[in-house]
Amino acid sequence: MKEYRILPDAEMQKQNEYIAKIRALVLGAKETAGEVKYAFVQTFGCQQNEADSEKIAGMCVAMGYEICSEPALADLIMVNTCAVREHAEQKALSIIGQYKHLKNAKPDMLIGVCGCMVTQEHRKEGIKHSYPYVDFVLGTSSLHRLPELIYTKIQRGKRLYCPEEKEYLVAEGIPIHRESTYRAWVSIMYGCNNFCTYCIVPYVRGRERSRRPDDIIAEVRELVEQGYKDITLLGQNVNSYGKDAKSDDGEIYDFADLLADIDKIEGDYYIRFMTSHPKDASNKLIDVIAESKHVAHQFHLPMQSGSDSILKAMNRHYDTEKYLRTVDYLRKRVPDVTISSDIIVGFPSETDEDFEATLDMLRRVKFDMTYSFIYSPRKDTPAAAMDCQIPDAIKGERMNRLLETQNAIALEKNKPMEGRIIKVLCDGPSKNNENVYSGRSEGNKIVLFDGDESDIGKFLSIKITRAETFALYGEKI
Ligand code: 5AD
Ligand code: SF4
């Protein structure tokens, strides 16, 4: 028997009772005074946070709120914060600061702050002291307790600071209000055990815990039945899926097993996943992708650095040789795969030679895309205390060179797409030009074309006429 660490049903039942009580209050106000109550959910950070925000919105809808896109309209504002880099924290604090005026204008408004930033004790304290109009704070371990917090706040009026749970468990059955009707996130596990020395995540999201396979497969099946076409399985390190739920005889139902089972669901859809850790990306997983019907030929494999000594200092547990072996096997088994990566520049003690080694790896691997980050010291992580922090000016120069190198590679990778006909899932008008429609290819590349409203959420055949660094341009055929 495999043991998955799931919150007891009784706890979720308790939260459902709070949801029902708040719903009665919220809908009561609507019936008697015709007042609709609105909730606004603001998200910072990664896809995991976006998925959590859809749960926050789901709970709000179950509590009777309507979701709005204007904070000034809201009766409840939830700020879902990120802690992965300093910049994300500063942005969230600045937004929370701006909400003071909204609260002054509408004193009944509730403001809650949740997510990774406020799972850190010093940030929770900071909110307590510097943002007295914030009504409640809850960390990542207690997201499921949002209804209880809101109800207690309404009843008692006191500000609330939800303590972190002793053990981080999987909360099944939280309602989800999805933003899209054709792209969906499905969390398959939470937390991280890796403790890369630069990273705050293991401190703010607890240890790895996997959802039960049946729960995940049922969720994906339902999404496919509802017409979802692009489903991304989420976890900090999906390659560790199932390892926390080993059976007595040591048997593991791992990520490759899960992916193979999901692939059996009939329908016209892509399955994607992120994020993979190179130390655990197995040939078994790559074989499943190669042999699958629905797994998109796209792989996000964060390399972080191309220098073996920096990888060691980062506690990544692989070297460039292992990384290249994985890429070679992936390209052998899935020749049209697009590969993307995360890169950090300016990790403590990174020398010019280390940085050159990263550029060399970019040229060798030829990533289709990279997401590059300037190293940002995070309180209480080992790297923040390391000697030889790199000056900002050098970090900035390295970042520019990295982007220059990668942009040339991306263009070189995109050029052969010209003249090809590819399958594209249409998202709608592009951000910069409403007359041009935007979508994503199987490889997750942005494709721009002349679409119309009826194309949104559909797979289209697009002939690529021009390839540029950040996008492919084409026409519907
Ligand atoms: N500084 C800069 N980038 C970071 N990342 C994680 N922690 C830090 C940090 N302290 C990057 C890594 C990770 C991505 C999600 O964010 O590249 O893969
Ligand atoms: Fe952070 Fe490393 Fe865990 Fe990714 S694997 S969340 S980078 S500690």
Short mmCIF file of C-alpha atoms and ligand atoms in Angstrom, two decimals:
data_model
loop_
_atom_site.label_atom_id
_atom_site.label_comp_id
_atom_site.label_asym_id
_atom_site.label_seq_id
_atom_site.Cartn_x
_atom_site.Cartn_y
_atom_site.Cartn_z
CA MET A 1 0.00 0.00 0.00
CA LYS A 2 1.32 3.42 -0.91
CA GLU A 3 0.78 6.17 1.65
CA TYR A 4 -0.01 9.60 0.23
CA ARG A 5 -0.01 12.48 2.71
CA ILE A 6 -3.47 13.95 2.25
CA LEU A 7 -5.35 16.27 4.61
CA PRO A 8 -8.10 14.39 6.45
CA ASP A 9 -11.57 14.68 4.88
CA ALA A 10 -12.86 16.10 8.18
CA GLU A 11 -10.63 19.19 7.76
CA MET A 12 -11.94 19.83 4.24
CA GLN A 13 -15.48 19.22 5.48
CA LYS A 14 -14.94 21.87 8.17
CA GLN A 15 -13.84 24.35 5.50
CA ASN A 16 -16.90 23.49 3.40
CA GLU A 17 -19.06 24.38 6.39
CA TYR A 18 -17.35 27.79 6.59
CA ILE A 19 -17.89 28.22 2.85
CA ALA A 20 -21.62 27.56 3.34
CA LYS A 21 -21.85 30.07 6.21
CA ILE A 22 -20.10 32.84 4.24
CA ARG A 23 -22.18 32.06 1.17
CA ALA A 24 -25.33 32.58 3.22
CA LEU A 25 -24.03 36.00 4.34
CA VAL A 26 -22.83 37.09 0.91
CA LEU A 27 -25.91 35.93 -0.98
CA GLY A 28 -28.14 37.23 1.83
CA ALA A 29 -26.77 40.74 1.20
CA LYS A 30 -27.52 40.25 -2.48
CA GLU A 31 -31.12 39.22 -1.84
CA THR A 32 -31.95 41.91 0.70
CA ALA A 33 -30.01 44.88 -0.62
CA GLY A 34 -29.28 43.78 -4.19
CA GLU A 35 -25.58 44.03 -3.40
CA VAL A 36 -23.24 41.78 -5.34
CA LYS A 37 -19.97 41.07 -3.49
CA TYR A 38 -16.84 40.97 -5.61
CA ALA A 39 -13.48 39.31 -5.06
CA PHE A 40 -10.25 40.31 -6.79
CA VAL A 41 -7.31 37.90 -6.83
CA GLN A 42 -3.87 39.26 -7.70
CA THR A 43 -1.07 36.85 -8.52
CA PHE A 44 2.70 37.21 -8.46
CA GLY A 45 5.19 34.55 -9.45
CA CYS A 46 5.20 31.15 -11.05
CA GLN A 47 2.61 28.78 -12.50
CA GLN A 48 2.21 27.08 -9.14
CA ASN A 49 1.01 30.41 -7.76
CA GLU A 50 -1.31 30.88 -10.72
CA ALA A 51 -2.77 27.46 -9.99
CA ASP A 52 -3.15 28.38 -6.30
CA SER A 53 -4.89 31.61 -7.31
CA GLU A 54 -7.43 29.61 -9.30
CA LYS A 55 -8.16 27.74 -6.07
CA ILE A 56 -8.47 31.02 -4.14
CA ALA A 57 -10.89 32.25 -6.80
CA GLY A 58 -12.69 28.88 -6.66
CA MET A 59 -13.21 29.22 -2.90
CA CYS A 60 -14.37 32.83 -3.36
CA VAL A 61 -16.95 31.79 -5.96
CA ALA A 62 -18.15 28.98 -3.67
CA MET A 63 -18.49 31.60 -0.90
CA GLY A 64 -20.84 33.59 -3.16
CA TYR A 65 -18.43 36.22 -4.47
CA GLU A 66 -18.19 37.17 -8.13
CA ILE A 67 -14.68 37.52 -9.51
CA CYS A 68 -13.78 41.00 -10.78
CA SER A 69 -10.73 42.38 -12.56
CA GLU A 70 -10.69 45.80 -10.86
CA PRO A 71 -9.36 46.00 -7.28
CA ALA A 72 -11.38 49.18 -6.64
CA LEU A 73 -14.61 47.22 -7.24
CA ALA A 74 -13.72 44.46 -4.81
CA ASP A 75 -15.13 43.61 -1.39
CA LEU A 76 -12.36 41.08 -0.92
CA ILE A 77 -8.82 41.47 -2.30
CA MET A 78 -6.43 38.52 -2.14
CA VAL A 79 -2.77 39.14 -2.95
CA ASN A 80 -0.98 35.88 -3.73
CA THR A 81 2.72 36.66 -3.32
CA CYS A 82 6.02 35.20 -4.57
CA ALA A 83 9.37 35.10 -2.76
CA VAL A 84 11.68 33.64 -5.36
CA ARG A 85 13.43 36.94 -6.10
CA GLU A 86 13.68 40.28 -4.30
CA HIS A 87 11.97 42.07 -7.18
CA ALA A 88 8.79 39.96 -6.85
CA GLU A 89 8.61 40.72 -3.12
CA GLN A 90 9.10 44.46 -3.65
CA LYS A 91 6.37 44.52 -6.31
CA ALA A 92 3.90 42.76 -4.02
CA LEU A 93 4.70 45.08 -1.10
CA SER A 94 4.26 48.12 -3.32
CA ILE A 95 0.83 46.90 -4.53
CA ILE A 96 -0.26 46.10 -0.96
CA GLY A 97 0.83 49.65 -0.08
CA GLN A 98 -1.39 51.09 -2.81
CA TYR A 99 -4.44 49.22 -1.50
CA LYS A 100 -4.42 51.41 1.61
CA HIS A 101 -6.31 54.08 -0.38
CA LEU A 102 -8.93 51.57 -1.52
CA LYS A 103 -9.47 50.42 2.04
CA ASN A 104 -9.81 54.04 3.24
CA ALA A 105 -12.45 54.64 0.59
CA LYS A 106 -14.26 51.38 1.39
CA PRO A 107 -13.58 50.37 5.03
CA ASP A 108 -15.64 47.16 4.80
CA MET A 109 -13.30 45.77 2.18
CA LEU A 110 -11.28 42.73 3.29
CA ILE A 111 -7.65 42.46 2.25
CA GLY A 112 -5.81 39.15 2.59
CA VAL A 113 -2.20 38.37 1.74
CA CYS A 114 -1.09 34.80 1.08
CA GLY A 115 1.59 32.83 -0.77
CA CYS A 116 5.33 32.29 -0.52
CA MET A 117 6.40 35.76 0.65
CA VAL A 118 4.25 35.71 3.77
CA THR A 119 5.17 32.14 4.63
CA GLN A 120 8.45 33.69 5.83
CA GLU A 121 8.17 34.83 9.45
CA HIS A 122 9.95 38.16 8.89
CA ARG A 123 7.55 39.08 6.08
CA LYS A 124 4.50 38.08 8.14
CA GLU A 125 5.80 40.35 10.92
CA GLY A 126 6.52 43.11 8.41
CA ILE A 127 2.91 43.05 7.18
CA LYS A 128 1.66 43.05 10.77
CA HIS A 129 3.61 46.19 11.61
CA SER A 130 3.72 48.19 8.39
CA TYR A 131 0.38 47.38 6.75
CA PRO A 132 -2.22 47.60 9.54
CA TYR A 133 -5.12 47.62 7.07
CA VAL A 134 -4.33 44.07 5.88
CA ASP A 135 -7.02 41.90 7.50
CA PHE A 136 -5.44 38.49 7.35
CA VAL A 137 -2.28 36.68 6.30
CA LEU A 138 -1.98 33.01 5.45
CA GLY A 139 0.99 31.01 4.24
CA THR A 140 1.15 28.26 1.64
CA SER A 141 0.53 25.41 4.10
CA SER A 142 -2.87 26.78 5.08
CA LEU A 143 -4.39 27.95 1.80
CA HIS A 144 -7.31 25.55 2.31
CA ARG A 145 -8.19 27.46 5.51
CA LEU A 146 -9.14 30.64 3.65
CA PRO A 147 -12.90 30.19 4.33
CA GLU A 148 -12.24 29.74 8.06
CA LEU A 149 -10.12 32.90 8.15
CA ILE A 150 -12.63 35.00 6.29
CA TYR A 151 -15.47 33.79 8.49
CA THR A 152 -13.52 34.41 11.71
CA LYS A 153 -12.52 37.87 10.51
CA ILE A 154 -16.13 38.75 9.66
CA GLN A 155 -17.35 37.46 13.05
CA ARG A 156 -14.64 38.79 15.34
CA GLY A 157 -13.25 41.72 13.40
CA LYS A 158 -9.70 41.06 14.63
CA ARG A 159 -6.72 40.87 12.27
CA LEU A 160 -5.60 37.27 11.76
CA TYR A 161 -2.19 35.71 11.15
CA CYS A 162 -2.64 32.07 10.35
CA PRO A 163 0.27 30.02 11.74
CA GLU A 164 1.92 27.53 9.37
CA GLU A 165 0.68 23.96 9.70
CA LYS A 166 3.01 21.53 11.50
CA GLU A 167 3.00 19.29 8.48
CA TYR A 168 2.38 20.36 4.91
CA LEU A 169 -0.25 18.03 3.44
CA VAL A 170 -2.14 17.78 0.14
CA ALA A 171 -5.57 19.44 0.30
CA GLU A 172 -7.91 17.61 -2.11
CA GLY A 173 -11.26 18.98 -3.18
CA ILE A 174 -10.65 22.75 -3.07
CA PRO A 175 -12.95 24.24 -5.73
CA ILE A 176 -11.12 25.69 -8.75
CA HIS A 177 -12.20 28.69 -10.79
CA ARG A 178 -10.13 28.36 -13.98
CA GLU A 179 -9.18 31.44 -15.95
CA SER A 180 -9.21 29.71 -19.31
CA THR A 181 -11.68 27.33 -20.88
CA TYR A 182 -9.01 25.54 -22.93
CA ARG A 183 -5.67 25.75 -21.03
CA ALA A 184 -5.43 24.34 -17.52
CA TRP A 185 -2.95 23.75 -14.74
CA VAL A 186 -3.08 20.55 -12.74
CA SER A 187 -0.85 20.38 -9.68
CA ILE A 188 0.45 16.86 -9.23
CA MET A 189 2.65 17.47 -6.20
CA TYR A 190 3.66 20.26 -3.89
CA GLY A 191 6.88 21.30 -2.14
CA CYS A 192 10.53 20.60 -2.81
CA ASN A 193 13.24 18.54 -1.11
CA ASN A 194 16.19 19.76 -3.13
CA PHE A 195 17.50 22.79 -1.30
CA CYS A 196 19.37 24.35 -4.20
CA THR A 197 21.48 26.84 -2.29
CA TYR A 198 19.99 29.95 -3.95
CA CYS A 199 16.35 28.95 -3.65
CA ILE A 200 13.72 29.92 -1.10
CA VAL A 201 11.09 27.42 -2.29
CA PRO A 202 11.87 24.51 0.08
CA TYR A 203 11.54 26.93 3.02
CA VAL A 204 8.18 28.33 1.94
CA ARG A 205 6.46 25.35 0.35
CA GLY A 206 7.52 22.51 2.62
CA ARG A 207 8.65 19.00 1.71
CA GLU A 208 7.55 17.09 -1.39
CA ARG A 209 4.13 15.50 -1.23
CA SER A 210 2.40 13.87 -4.17
CA ARG A 211 -1.29 13.77 -4.98
CA ARG A 212 -2.87 10.35 -5.45
CA PRO A 213 -2.65 9.18 -9.08
CA ASP A 214 -6.40 8.51 -9.24
CA ASP A 215 -7.21 12.08 -8.17
CA ILE A 216 -4.89 13.51 -10.83
CA ILE A 217 -6.09 11.23 -13.61
CA ALA A 218 -9.75 11.97 -12.76
CA GLU A 219 -9.04 15.72 -12.86
CA VAL A 220 -7.31 15.50 -16.25
CA ARG A 221 -10.08 13.27 -17.65
CA GLU A 222 -12.72 15.75 -16.56
CA LEU A 223 -10.79 18.63 -18.14
CA VAL A 224 -10.46 16.77 -21.44
CA GLU A 225 -14.19 15.97 -21.34
CA GLN A 226 -14.91 19.67 -20.77
CA GLY A 227 -12.90 20.49 -23.91
CA TYR A 228 -9.57 21.61 -22.40
CA LYS A 229 -6.86 21.29 -25.03
CA ASP A 230 -3.61 22.12 -23.28
CA ILE A 231 -3.05 20.79 -19.78
CA THR A 232 0.14 21.41 -17.80
CA LEU A 233 1.04 19.15 -14.89
CA LEU A 234 2.73 21.19 -12.19
CA GLY A 235 5.25 20.48 -9.47
CA GLN A 236 8.53 22.06 -8.32
CA ASN A 237 10.25 18.89 -9.46
CA VAL A 238 7.80 16.62 -11.27
CA ASN A 239 10.50 13.97 -11.67
CA SER A 240 10.24 13.29 -7.94
CA TYR A 241 6.54 12.50 -8.23
CA GLY A 242 5.56 9.47 -6.15
CA LYS A 243 8.88 9.08 -4.37
CA ASP A 244 7.33 10.26 -1.10
CA ALA A 245 4.72 7.51 -1.32
CA LYS A 246 6.87 4.41 -1.65
CA SER A 247 5.09 1.17 -0.77
CA ASP A 248 6.47 -1.22 1.89
CA ASP A 249 8.27 -3.25 -0.76
CA GLY A 250 9.98 -0.10 -2.09
CA GLU A 251 7.85 0.12 -5.24
CA ILE A 252 7.22 3.59 -6.66
CA TYR A 253 4.50 4.75 -9.05
CA ASP A 254 6.63 7.48 -10.60
CA PHE A 255 6.13 10.43 -12.91
CA ALA A 256 6.71 8.38 -16.06
CA ASP A 257 4.02 5.91 -14.90
CA LEU A 258 1.62 8.79 -14.25
CA LEU A 259 2.30 10.40 -17.62
CA ALA A 260 1.79 7.10 -19.44
CA ASP A 261 -1.55 6.58 -17.68
CA ILE A 262 -2.74 10.12 -18.39
CA ASP A 263 -1.79 9.66 -22.04
CA LYS A 264 -4.36 6.84 -22.27
CA ILE A 265 -7.19 9.38 -21.89
CA GLU A 266 -8.82 9.73 -25.31
CA GLY A 267 -9.18 13.18 -26.87
CA ASP A 268 -7.54 15.98 -28.84
CA TYR A 269 -5.28 17.62 -26.27
CA TYR A 270 -1.67 18.21 -25.26
CA ILE A 271 -0.18 17.30 -21.91
CA ARG A 272 2.80 19.34 -20.71
CA PHE A 273 4.65 19.32 -17.44
CA MET A 274 6.97 21.52 -15.45
CA THR A 275 9.42 21.70 -13.82
CA SER A 276 11.90 18.88 -14.33
CA HIS A 277 15.11 18.59 -12.37
CA PRO A 278 18.00 17.38 -14.57
CA LYS A 279 19.31 15.11 -11.82
CA ASP A 280 16.08 13.05 -11.96
CA ALA A 281 15.05 13.33 -15.62
CA SER A 282 15.08 9.65 -16.54
CA ASN A 283 15.32 7.82 -19.85
CA LYS A 284 12.10 6.04 -18.82
CA LEU A 285 10.34 9.43 -18.81
CA ILE A 286 11.81 10.37 -22.19
CA ASP A 287 10.67 7.01 -23.61
CA VAL A 288 7.12 7.72 -22.42
CA ILE A 289 7.17 11.08 -24.19
CA ALA A 290 8.51 9.51 -27.37
CA GLU A 291 5.84 6.82 -27.37
CA SER A 292 2.91 8.95 -26.20
CA LYS A 293 0.04 10.33 -28.19
CA HIS A 294 -0.65 13.49 -26.21
CA VAL A 295 2.54 14.57 -24.46
CA ALA A 296 3.72 17.76 -26.19
CA HIS A 297 7.21 17.59 -27.67
CA GLN A 298 8.49 20.25 -25.36
CA PHE A 299 10.79 19.92 -22.37
CA HIS A 300 11.66 22.55 -19.78
CA LEU A 301 14.92 21.46 -18.18
CA PRO A 302 16.48 24.18 -16.02
CA MET A 303 20.25 24.05 -16.34
CA GLN A 304 20.91 27.10 -14.08
CA SER A 305 24.63 27.25 -14.96
CA GLY A 306 27.04 25.72 -17.46
CA SER A 307 29.92 25.58 -14.98
CA ASP A 308 30.41 22.37 -13.01
CA SER A 309 31.87 24.16 -10.00
CA ILE A 310 28.92 26.58 -9.85
CA LEU A 311 26.45 23.68 -10.24
CA LYS A 312 28.16 22.08 -7.27
CA ALA A 313 27.95 25.27 -5.23
CA MET A 314 24.27 25.46 -6.18
CA ASN A 315 23.78 21.90 -4.82
CA ARG A 316 22.25 20.77 -8.10
CA HIS A 317 23.59 17.19 -8.05
CA TYR A 318 24.40 16.96 -11.77
CA ASP A 319 27.22 18.17 -13.98
CA THR A 320 27.25 19.44 -17.53
CA GLU A 321 28.13 16.00 -18.85
CA LYS A 322 25.01 14.45 -17.29
CA TYR A 323 22.95 17.39 -18.57
CA LEU A 324 24.24 16.90 -22.12
CA ARG A 325 23.60 13.14 -21.94
CA THR A 326 19.95 13.81 -21.06
CA VAL A 327 19.60 16.33 -23.90
CA ASP A 328 21.20 13.89 -26.37
CA TYR A 329 18.84 11.08 -25.39
CA LEU A 330 15.86 13.44 -25.54
CA ARG A 331 16.78 14.63 -29.05
CA LYS A 332 17.45 11.06 -30.18
CA ARG A 333 14.05 9.81 -29.00
CA VAL A 334 12.03 12.97 -29.73
CA PRO A 335 13.84 14.68 -32.63
CA ASP A 336 11.43 17.63 -32.97
CA VAL A 337 11.44 18.44 -29.24
CA THR A 338 11.86 22.07 -28.18
CA ILE A 339 14.00 22.52 -25.10
CA SER A 340 13.89 25.47 -22.74
CA SER A 341 15.87 26.26 -19.64
CA ASP A 342 16.28 28.55 -16.64
CA ILE A 343 19.66 30.22 -16.19
CA ILE A 344 20.93 32.22 -13.23
CA VAL A 345 23.73 34.74 -13.81
CA GLY A 346 25.91 36.15 -11.07
CA PHE A 347 25.65 33.31 -8.55
CA PRO A 348 28.19 34.00 -5.71
CA SER A 349 31.80 33.36 -6.81
CA GLU A 350 30.84 33.00 -10.51
CA THR A 351 34.03 33.91 -12.41
CA ASP A 352 34.31 35.11 -16.00
CA GLU A 353 35.35 31.56 -16.91
CA ASP A 354 32.26 30.11 -15.20
CA PHE A 355 30.08 32.53 -17.09
CA GLU A 356 31.84 31.72 -20.39
CA ALA A 357 31.15 28.03 -19.66
CA THR A 358 27.43 28.89 -19.41
CA LEU A 359 27.55 30.66 -22.78
CA ASP A 360 29.37 27.63 -24.24
CA MET A 361 26.61 25.34 -22.97
CA LEU A 362 23.97 27.59 -24.56
CA ARG A 363 25.80 27.26 -27.89
CA ARG A 364 26.16 23.49 -27.52
CA VAL A 365 22.63 22.70 -26.41
CA LYS A 366 20.94 25.39 -28.54
CA PHE A 367 17.91 25.98 -26.37
CA ASP A 368 14.78 27.17 -28.10
CA MET A 369 14.10 29.46 -25.15
CA THR A 370 15.74 30.41 -21.90
CA TYR A 371 14.34 32.24 -18.91
CA SER A 372 17.29 34.07 -17.42
CA PHE A 373 17.54 35.56 -13.97
CA ILE A 374 20.03 37.74 -12.15
CA TYR A 375 20.95 36.01 -8.90
CA SER A 376 18.96 37.52 -6.04
CA PRO A 377 20.11 36.73 -2.48
CA ARG A 378 17.27 35.23 -0.43
CA LYS A 379 17.28 35.56 3.33
CA ASP A 380 18.41 32.41 5.19
CA THR A 381 19.41 30.46 2.05
CA PRO A 382 23.04 29.21 2.04
CA ALA A 383 24.04 31.17 -1.09
CA ALA A 384 23.04 34.48 0.47
CA ALA A 385 25.72 33.94 3.12
CA MET A 386 28.44 32.89 0.66
CA ASP A 387 31.54 35.02 0.17
CA CYS A 388 32.18 36.61 -3.20
CA GLN A 389 28.78 38.02 -3.99
CA ILE A 390 28.97 39.42 -7.52
CA PRO A 391 28.58 43.21 -7.96
CA ASP A 392 25.37 44.34 -9.67
CA ALA A 393 27.23 45.94 -12.58
CA ILE A 394 28.91 42.63 -13.48
CA LYS A 395 25.64 40.73 -13.08
CA GLY A 396 24.00 43.23 -15.46
CA GLU A 397 26.77 42.90 -18.08
CA ARG A 398 26.61 39.12 -17.93
CA MET A 399 22.85 39.18 -18.30
CA ASN A 400 23.13 41.32 -21.43
CA ARG A 401 25.68 38.98 -22.98
CA LEU A 402 23.55 35.98 -22.09
CA LEU A 403 20.49 37.50 -23.76
CA GLU A 404 22.48 38.48 -26.84
CA THR A 405 23.86 34.96 -27.20
CA GLN A 406 20.51 33.27 -26.59
CA ASN A 407 18.59 35.61 -28.91
CA ALA A 408 20.86 34.67 -31.81
CA ILE A 409 20.37 30.97 -31.01
CA ALA A 410 16.57 31.35 -30.74
CA LEU A 411 16.48 33.01 -34.16
CA GLU A 412 18.65 30.26 -35.64
CA LYS A 413 16.32 27.62 -34.13
CA ASN A 414 13.18 29.38 -35.38
CA LYS A 415 14.32 30.06 -38.98
CA PRO A 416 13.83 26.49 -40.28
CA MET A 417 10.17 26.78 -39.23
CA GLU A 418 9.55 29.11 -42.20
CA GLY A 419 7.35 27.42 -44.79
CA ARG A 420 6.14 24.72 -42.39
CA ILE A 421 2.53 24.10 -41.46
CA ILE A 422 2.08 23.65 -37.71
CA LYS A 423 -0.74 23.06 -35.22
CA VAL A 424 -1.42 26.13 -33.06
CA LEU A 425 -3.80 26.61 -30.13
CA CYS A 426 -5.28 30.10 -30.50
CA ASP A 427 -5.38 32.38 -27.43
CA GLY A 428 -6.91 35.53 -28.91
CA PRO A 429 -5.76 39.02 -29.87
CA SER A 430 -2.09 39.59 -29.07
CA LYS A 431 -1.09 41.95 -26.27
CA ASN A 432 0.55 44.53 -28.52
CA ASN A 433 -1.76 44.56 -31.50
CA GLU A 434 -5.44 43.69 -31.28
CA ASN A 435 -5.64 42.98 -34.99
CA VAL A 436 -3.08 40.20 -34.76
CA TYR A 437 -4.02 36.93 -33.09
CA SER A 438 -1.67 34.94 -30.92
CA GLY A 439 -1.38 31.26 -30.07
CA ARG A 440 1.12 28.60 -29.03
CA SER A 441 2.65 25.78 -30.98
CA GLU A 442 3.18 22.26 -29.64
CA GLY A 443 6.70 23.40 -28.77
CA ASN A 444 5.16 26.29 -26.80
CA LYS A 445 6.41 28.94 -29.22
CA ILE A 446 4.38 32.10 -29.72
CA VAL A 447 2.72 32.18 -33.14
CA LEU A 448 1.10 35.35 -34.54
CA PHE A 449 -1.45 35.26 -37.36
CA ASP A 450 -4.59 36.83 -38.77
CA GLY A 451 -7.28 35.21 -36.64
CA ASP A 452 -10.76 36.07 -35.47
CA GLU A 453 -12.80 35.62 -32.34
CA SER A 454 -14.20 32.25 -33.39
CA ASP A 455 -10.63 30.82 -33.40
CA ILE A 456 -10.09 31.32 -29.65
CA GLY A 457 -9.49 28.04 -27.85
CA LYS A 458 -9.25 26.04 -31.08
CA PHE A 459 -6.42 24.19 -32.76
CA LEU A 460 -5.59 25.78 -36.12
CA SER A 461 -3.24 24.90 -38.97
CA ILE A 462 -0.89 27.79 -39.51
CA LYS A 463 1.64 28.16 -42.32
CA ILE A 464 4.73 29.92 -40.97
CA THR A 465 5.76 32.73 -43.28
CA ARG A 466 8.37 34.47 -41.13
CA ALA A 467 10.37 33.41 -38.09
CA GLU A 468 11.82 35.88 -35.63
CA THR A 469 13.60 35.60 -32.27
CA PHE A 470 10.56 35.68 -30.01
CA ALA A 471 7.72 34.71 -32.34
CA LEU A 472 6.72 32.90 -35.50
CA TYR A 473 4.43 34.72 -37.95
CA GLY A 474 2.03 32.89 -40.21
CA GLU A 475 -1.33 32.54 -41.86
CA LYS A 476 -4.28 30.24 -41.33
CA ILE A 477 -4.71 27.59 -43.96
N1 5AD B 1 17.84 34.32 -7.74
C1 5AD B 1 17.64 34.28 -9.08
N2 5AD B 1 16.92 33.35 -9.69
C2 5AD B 1 16.37 32.39 -8.92
N3 5AD B 1 15.60 31.33 -9.23
C3 5AD B 1 15.29 30.68 -8.10
N4 5AD B 1 15.84 31.30 -7.03
C4 5AD B 1 16.53 32.36 -7.52
C5 5AD B 1 17.31 33.39 -6.93
N5 5AD B 1 17.51 33.44 -5.63
C6 5AD B 1 15.25 30.98 -10.60
C7 5AD B 1 15.76 29.58 -10.98
C8 5AD B 1 14.50 28.78 -11.03
C9 5AD B 1 13.49 29.82 -11.49
C10 5AD B 1 12.08 29.46 -11.26
O1 5AD B 1 13.85 30.95 -10.73
O2 5AD B 1 16.34 29.67 -12.26
O3 5AD B 1 14.58 27.68 -11.93
FE1 SF4 B 2 14.18 25.68 -5.89
FE2 SF4 B 2 15.91 23.78 -6.64
FE3 SF4 B 2 13.52 23.11 -5.54
FE4 SF4 B 2 13.60 24.15 -8.02
S1 SF4 B 2 14.53 22.19 -7.38
S2 SF4 B 2 12.20 24.74 -6.35
S3 SF4 B 2 15.30 25.59 -7.88
S4 SF4 B 2 15.20 24.20 -4.53
#
